[in-house]
Each structure stands twice: as structure tokens, then as C-alpha cells.
XYZ file of C-alpha atoms in Angstrom:
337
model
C -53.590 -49.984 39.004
C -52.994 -53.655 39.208
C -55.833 -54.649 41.371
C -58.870 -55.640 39.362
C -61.463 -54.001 39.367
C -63.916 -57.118 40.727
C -61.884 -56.850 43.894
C -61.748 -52.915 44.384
C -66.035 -53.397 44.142
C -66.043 -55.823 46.260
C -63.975 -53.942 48.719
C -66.194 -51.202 48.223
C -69.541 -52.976 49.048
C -67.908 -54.627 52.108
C -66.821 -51.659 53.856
C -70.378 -50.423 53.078
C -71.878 -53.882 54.543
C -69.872 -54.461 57.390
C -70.498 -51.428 58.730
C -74.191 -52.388 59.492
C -73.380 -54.756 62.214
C -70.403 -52.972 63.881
C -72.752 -50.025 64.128
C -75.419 -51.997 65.414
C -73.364 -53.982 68.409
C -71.362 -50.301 69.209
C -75.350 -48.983 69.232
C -76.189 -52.077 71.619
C -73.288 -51.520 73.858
C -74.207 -47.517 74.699
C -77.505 -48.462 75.399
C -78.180 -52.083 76.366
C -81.251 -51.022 78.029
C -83.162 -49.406 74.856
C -81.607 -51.761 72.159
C -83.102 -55.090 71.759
C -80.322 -57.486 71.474
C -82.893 -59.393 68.769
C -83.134 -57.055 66.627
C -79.620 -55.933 66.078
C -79.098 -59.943 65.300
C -81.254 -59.253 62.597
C -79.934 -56.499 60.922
C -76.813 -57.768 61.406
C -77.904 -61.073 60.229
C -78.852 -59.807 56.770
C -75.694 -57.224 56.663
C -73.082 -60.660 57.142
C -75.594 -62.502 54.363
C -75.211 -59.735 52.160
C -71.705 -59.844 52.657
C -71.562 -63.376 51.525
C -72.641 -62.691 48.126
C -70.546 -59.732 47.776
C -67.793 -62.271 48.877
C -68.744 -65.470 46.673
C -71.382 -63.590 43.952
C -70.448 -61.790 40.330
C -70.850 -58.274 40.906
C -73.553 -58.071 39.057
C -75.788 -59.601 41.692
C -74.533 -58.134 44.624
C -74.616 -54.366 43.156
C -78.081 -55.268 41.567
C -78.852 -56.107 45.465
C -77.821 -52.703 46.775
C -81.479 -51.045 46.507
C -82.962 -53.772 48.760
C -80.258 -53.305 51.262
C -80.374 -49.853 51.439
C -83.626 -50.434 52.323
C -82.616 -52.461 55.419
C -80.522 -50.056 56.330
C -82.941 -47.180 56.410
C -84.767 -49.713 58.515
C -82.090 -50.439 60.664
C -81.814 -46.252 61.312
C -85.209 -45.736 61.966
C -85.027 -48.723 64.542
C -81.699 -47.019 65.567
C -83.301 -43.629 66.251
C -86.404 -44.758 67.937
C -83.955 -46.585 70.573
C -82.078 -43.632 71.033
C -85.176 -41.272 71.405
C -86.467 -44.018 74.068
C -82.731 -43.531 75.702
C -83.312 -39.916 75.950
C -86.691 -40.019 77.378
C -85.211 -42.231 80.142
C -82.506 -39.381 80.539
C -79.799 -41.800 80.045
C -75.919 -40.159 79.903
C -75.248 -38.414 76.813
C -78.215 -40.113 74.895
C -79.843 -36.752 73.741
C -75.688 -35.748 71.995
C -75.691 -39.006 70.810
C -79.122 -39.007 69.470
C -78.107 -35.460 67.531
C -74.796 -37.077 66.488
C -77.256 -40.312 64.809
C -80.124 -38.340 63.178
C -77.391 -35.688 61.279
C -75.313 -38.874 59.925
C -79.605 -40.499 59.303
C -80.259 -37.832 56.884
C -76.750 -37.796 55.150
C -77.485 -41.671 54.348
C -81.066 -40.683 53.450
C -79.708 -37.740 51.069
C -77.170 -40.351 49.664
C -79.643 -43.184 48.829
C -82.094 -40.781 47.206
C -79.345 -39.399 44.923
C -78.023 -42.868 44.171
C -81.350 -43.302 43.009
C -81.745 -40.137 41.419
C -85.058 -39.491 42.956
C -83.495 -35.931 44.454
C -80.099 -33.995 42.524
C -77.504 -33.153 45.895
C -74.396 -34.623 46.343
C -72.787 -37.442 48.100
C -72.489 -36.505 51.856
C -72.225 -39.438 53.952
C -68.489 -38.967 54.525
C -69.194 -35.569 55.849
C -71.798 -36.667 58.167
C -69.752 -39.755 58.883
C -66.954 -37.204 60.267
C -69.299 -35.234 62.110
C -70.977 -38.170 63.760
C -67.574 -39.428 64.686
C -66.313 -36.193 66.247
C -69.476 -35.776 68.594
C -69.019 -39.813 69.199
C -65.487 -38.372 70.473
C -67.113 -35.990 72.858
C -69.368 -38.811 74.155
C -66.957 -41.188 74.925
C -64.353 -38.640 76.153
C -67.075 -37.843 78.955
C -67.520 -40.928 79.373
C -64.100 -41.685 80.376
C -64.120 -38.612 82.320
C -67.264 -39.637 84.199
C -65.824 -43.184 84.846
C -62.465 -41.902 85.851
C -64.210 -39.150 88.381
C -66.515 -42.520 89.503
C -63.108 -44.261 90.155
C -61.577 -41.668 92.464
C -64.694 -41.384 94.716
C -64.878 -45.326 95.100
C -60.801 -45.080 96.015
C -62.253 -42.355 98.363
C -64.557 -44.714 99.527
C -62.212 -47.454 100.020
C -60.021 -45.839 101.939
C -62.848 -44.250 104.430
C -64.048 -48.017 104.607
C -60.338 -49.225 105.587
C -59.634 -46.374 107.665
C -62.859 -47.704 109.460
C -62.159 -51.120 109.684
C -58.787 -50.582 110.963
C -60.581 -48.382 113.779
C -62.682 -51.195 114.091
C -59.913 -53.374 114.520
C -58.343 -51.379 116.873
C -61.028 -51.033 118.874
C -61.716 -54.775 119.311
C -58.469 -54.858 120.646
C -59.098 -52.529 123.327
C -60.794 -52.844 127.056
C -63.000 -49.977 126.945
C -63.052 -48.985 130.255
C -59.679 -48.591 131.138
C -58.310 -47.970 127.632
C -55.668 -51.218 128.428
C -55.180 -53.895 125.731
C -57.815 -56.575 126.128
C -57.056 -60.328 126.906
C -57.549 -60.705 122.505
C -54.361 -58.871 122.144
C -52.791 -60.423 125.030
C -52.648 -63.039 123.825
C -51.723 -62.496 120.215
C -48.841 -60.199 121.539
C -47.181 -63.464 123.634
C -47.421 -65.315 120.746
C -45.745 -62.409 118.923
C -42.950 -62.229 121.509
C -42.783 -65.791 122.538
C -41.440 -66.421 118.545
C -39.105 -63.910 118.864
C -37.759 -64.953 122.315
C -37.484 -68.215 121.269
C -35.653 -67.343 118.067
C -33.110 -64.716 119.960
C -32.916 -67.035 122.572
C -33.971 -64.699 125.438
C -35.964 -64.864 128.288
C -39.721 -63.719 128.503
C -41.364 -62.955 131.808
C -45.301 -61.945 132.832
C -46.345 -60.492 136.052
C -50.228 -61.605 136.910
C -52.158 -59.165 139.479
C -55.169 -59.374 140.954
C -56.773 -56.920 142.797
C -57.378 -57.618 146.708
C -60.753 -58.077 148.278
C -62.266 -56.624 145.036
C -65.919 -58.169 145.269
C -66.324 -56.708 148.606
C -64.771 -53.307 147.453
C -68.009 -53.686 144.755
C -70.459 -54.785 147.604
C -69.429 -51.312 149.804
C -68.830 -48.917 147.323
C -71.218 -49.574 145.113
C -69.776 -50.820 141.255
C -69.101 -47.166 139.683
C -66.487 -46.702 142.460
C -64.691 -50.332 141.474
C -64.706 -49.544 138.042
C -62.583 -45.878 139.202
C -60.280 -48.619 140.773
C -59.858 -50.352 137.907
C -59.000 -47.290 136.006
C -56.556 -46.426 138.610
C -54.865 -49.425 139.100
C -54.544 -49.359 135.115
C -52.803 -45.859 134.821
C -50.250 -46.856 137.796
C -49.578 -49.628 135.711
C -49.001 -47.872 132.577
C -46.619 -45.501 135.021
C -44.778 -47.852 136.374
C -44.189 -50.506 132.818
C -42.559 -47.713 130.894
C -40.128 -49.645 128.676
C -41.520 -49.790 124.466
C -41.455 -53.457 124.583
C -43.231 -53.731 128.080
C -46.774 -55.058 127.804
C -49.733 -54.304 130.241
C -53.670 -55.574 129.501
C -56.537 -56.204 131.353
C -56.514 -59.923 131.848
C -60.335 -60.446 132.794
C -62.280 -59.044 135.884
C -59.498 -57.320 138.596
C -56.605 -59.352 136.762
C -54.013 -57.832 134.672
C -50.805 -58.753 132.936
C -47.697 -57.267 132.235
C -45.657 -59.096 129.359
C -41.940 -58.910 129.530
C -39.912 -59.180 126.817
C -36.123 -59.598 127.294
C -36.773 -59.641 131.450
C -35.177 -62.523 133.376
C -37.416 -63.499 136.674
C -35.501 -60.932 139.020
C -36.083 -58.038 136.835
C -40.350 -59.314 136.889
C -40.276 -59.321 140.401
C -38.288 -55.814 141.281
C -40.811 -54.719 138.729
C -43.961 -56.461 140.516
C -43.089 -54.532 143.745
C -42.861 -51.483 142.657
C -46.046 -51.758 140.991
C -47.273 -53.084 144.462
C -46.219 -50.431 146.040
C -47.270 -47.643 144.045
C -50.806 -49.024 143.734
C -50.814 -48.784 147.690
C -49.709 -45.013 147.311
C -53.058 -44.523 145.807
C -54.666 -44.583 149.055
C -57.839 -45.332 148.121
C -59.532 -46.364 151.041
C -60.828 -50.073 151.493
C -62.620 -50.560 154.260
C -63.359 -54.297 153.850
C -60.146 -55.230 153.111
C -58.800 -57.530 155.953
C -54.891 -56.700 154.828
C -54.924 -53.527 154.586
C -57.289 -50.092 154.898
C -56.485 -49.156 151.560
C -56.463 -50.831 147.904
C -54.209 -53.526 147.193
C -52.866 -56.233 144.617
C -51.281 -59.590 144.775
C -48.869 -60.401 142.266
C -47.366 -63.233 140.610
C -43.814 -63.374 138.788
C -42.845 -66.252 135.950
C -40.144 -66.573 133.607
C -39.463 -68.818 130.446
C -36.790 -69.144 128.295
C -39.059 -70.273 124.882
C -38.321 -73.335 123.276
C -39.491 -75.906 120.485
C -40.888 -77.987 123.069
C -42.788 -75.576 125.105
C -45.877 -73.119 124.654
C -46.997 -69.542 125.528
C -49.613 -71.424 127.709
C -46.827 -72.566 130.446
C -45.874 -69.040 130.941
C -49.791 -68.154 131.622
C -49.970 -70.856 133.773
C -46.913 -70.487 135.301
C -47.837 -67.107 136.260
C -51.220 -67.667 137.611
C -50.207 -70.468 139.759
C -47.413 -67.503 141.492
C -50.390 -65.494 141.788
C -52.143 -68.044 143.170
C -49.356 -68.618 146.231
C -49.285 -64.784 146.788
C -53.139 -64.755 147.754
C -52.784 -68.096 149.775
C -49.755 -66.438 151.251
C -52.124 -63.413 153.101
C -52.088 -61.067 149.386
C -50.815 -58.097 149.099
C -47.570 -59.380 148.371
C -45.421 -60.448 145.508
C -44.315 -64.096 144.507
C -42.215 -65.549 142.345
């Protein structure tokens, strides 16, 4: 009872302006597509001026202004239902609910302007068609959300297919695909792996290089298919015969392989490197261009390093191939260290 009256009407007249514009942007924002964005700056343009007076003006303008504007916003509906009738032609989501949802609440504000102006004797039913518009806005959105959320679980889906891939992919690169060893890549990513962790436990790190004897003239007999079963067989005998978790055995390049030893001092790498030796000679596969022997054999070299600030993974590589080296100078099949 103690608010004036001026201000009540003015409240009044601004809940009935504003609405214009925030009906127009929501209308914009369901269907950017169908809605030119010009047009709702219009109508929304002459909702805010309206406003203005209702704001700064005696009410005896602004309510002698109320015909006009209910003109713009019959205007403003018919604009409003064309776009939505264009969204439902195009099929968009929910466009033909909404579209029912917008002409019901059209005719209640149609009804209610006619009977303001006494042209037909009804009632006042925007509020009803106002509820009814906003329960069947509730069904929109709520499937809506229930779209997007479905959306969001098959791109999670996705994800995690394209993840699962590229760790496969990964994985892969990491592997030499004909014997199913580690490649030279992870080779070398796993001695920088252990040569940190030597270094910081203070424990020694050995490698054991081999190289296959005689193996381009293996090729030249037996024909390439047949040195490529060699290779396979020289890397299972390997896998036998480095059993230990933390014992590490790749395909180097070529006929070379390694076998990374974490925690191994140089004798344990070289009791290791003969048994190896010897087991790949209890393969028996027959070599009959092999000066040293009449059946398949390796040369090995042993190295050991205890890691430190001052030196690299490299030394142990080279360190390595230069014991390999001696072996085959030595008359191969044989193990040196």
C-alpha cells in the first residue's frame, strides 16, 4: 500500500516491455539459422526505447503509447512465427513443438490486445498461454539437454576408441615387426630410462651387442625369407635366455641386437653372453657359408658402466660395439668383454 501508484504502472509496463527483447534474443539463440540477427535489433530496439519513456515519461504518455506498441509486438510475432515455420521446414530439432508452443501463446496476445481494445468481449489469457508456452519450452530444452548429454557420451566413446588407438599406435612404433623385439626407438629411450636410475641408485648397467655371423652370405644362399626365419630365431632364444623383468632385448638394426642390463656388473653380461652363444648354436640351423662354423652363429660383445654426472648412455653403446667389434676380429663366434 505504500508504493505509489506511478511506480506500480511503471513496473507494470516494464515487465510488459522488456519482455520483447529477452524473447527475441532467447528466439535468436534456438534458431540462429532462421532468425535474422537484424531484425531482432529492431524490435528490440523499439522495446528498450519504449522502455525509456516508461522510465523517464508521465504515465500518461507511455500508457497512451501502448496501442502503437502492441502493434510492434504483433509484428514482432508474426516475424517470430514465420522464422519458426522456416525452422520447421528445414526440420530443425524440436522447431515444429516449439513452433506449437509460439502460435498458442500468438493468439493469447492476439485475444488480449483485441479485448484491451474492446474490439472482441473474452478475457485476459496471456498468463495462461504464457504457462503453457513455458511448460512445452520445458520439454524442449529438457530434450535438449538430453540430446546434448547423449552427444557427450558418444564423443567420450569416441575419445577413448581414438586413445585406445593411438596408444596401439604408439605401441606399435615401438615395435620391430618382424621379430616382435623392441625396436632401436625404444632402445634407446629405455637406456636413458635406466641409465637415470642407475646413476641415481648408484648401480651398475651393462649391454651385450650381437651380431649375427656371416649373415649376408646366409642371405646370398638361402635366399632372404630363410634369413629373416633366422632372425626370428635368434630373437626367441634371446627372449629364452634374458628372462629377468628388468632385462632388456631389441633388435639393434640389421643382424644386431642388444640386451640392456640393469643392475648387472660386467661378469654377470658376459656369463649371460655365452649362454646366449651357446644356445643360438643349439639351433642348428645349418650355414653352409659360414667359415667358423656349419651352423648359425653370433659374436658378442660385453660392456659395463657405472652412470655418472659426467658420462652418457652413448659410452655404454660405444663401449659395447667396440667389444663386439674385437670378438669378430678375434675369428667370431665368440664372446668379449
Amino acid at each position: 500500500p505504500s508504493v505509489p501508484w506511478s511506480v506500480i504502472v511503471r513496473l507494470t509496463y516494464l515487465n510488459f516491455s522488456l519482455a520483447v527483447p529477452a524473447f527475441a534474443f532467447f528466439l535468436l539463440a534456438l534458431f540462429p539459422e532462421e532468425v535474422k540477427k537484424g531484425v531482432i535489433r529492431t524490435f528490440s530496439g523499439l522495446a528498450l526505447l519504449y522502455a525509456l519513456l516508461i522510465i523517464a515519461a508521465p504515465p500518461a504518455v507511455f500508457t497512451g503509447l501502448v496501442f502503437p506498441f502492441q502493434i510492434v509486438i504483433i509484428a514482432g510475432a508474426v516475424y517470430g512465427l514465420y522464422s519458426l515455420c522456416l525452422a520447421a521446414f528445414r526440420g530443425r530439432d524440436d522447431s515444429r513443438l516449439f513452433l506449437a508452443a509460439f502460435a498458442f501463446y500468438f493468439l493469447c496476445i492476439l485475444n488480449d490486445t483485441l479485448h484491451h481494445r474492446g474490439i472482441i468481449r473474452t478475457a485476459y489469457i496471456v498468463p495462461t498461454g504464457f504457462l503453457a508456452f513455458v511448460f512445452l519450452q520445458s520439454v524442449v530444452l529438457s530434450r535438449r539437454y538430453s540430446k546434448a548429454f547423449t552427444r557427450i557420451e558418444e564423443l567420450f566413446q569416441e575419445k577413448t576408441k581414438l586413445e585406445g588407438e593411438t596408444l596401439t599406435f604408439q605401441t606399435l612404433s615401438y615395435i620391430d615387426s618382424l621379430t616382435g623385439l623392441s625396436n632401436r626407438r625404444r632402445m634407446d629411450e629405455y637406456l636413458q630410462q635406466e641409465w637415470l636410475r642407475s646413476r641415481r641408485n648408484k648401480t651398475p648397467l651393462s649391454m651385450i651387442m650381437l651380431d649375427i655371423d656371416f649373415f649376408k652370405q646366409y642371405n646370398d644362399r638361402y635366399g632372404h625369407p630363410a634369413g629373416d626365419e633366422v632372425l626370428r630365431a635368434v630373437a626367441a632364444s634371446l627372449e629364452k635366455s634374458a628372462r629377468r623383468p628388468a632385462d632388456f632385448i631389441a633388435r639393434y638394426g640389421g643382424e644386431e641386437f642388444v640386451v640392456l642390463l640393469p643392475d648387472t656388473g660386467l661378469s654377470g653380461a658376459y656369463s649371460l653372453a655365452e649362454i646366449i652363444r651357446k644356445r643360438i648354436m643349439e639351433l642348428m640351423i645349418p650355414h653352409g657359408d659360414s667359415p667358423v662354423a656349419e651352423v648359425v652363429t653370433v659374436s658378442l660383445g660385453c660392456a659395463s658402466i657405472l652412470p655418472a654426472e659426467e658420462k652418457t648412455p652413448e659410452e655404454l653403446l660405444l663401449a659395447a660395439d667396440r667389444m663386439l667389434y674385437g670378438a669378430k676380429n678375434g675369428g667370431r663366434n665368440r664372446s668379449m668383454r
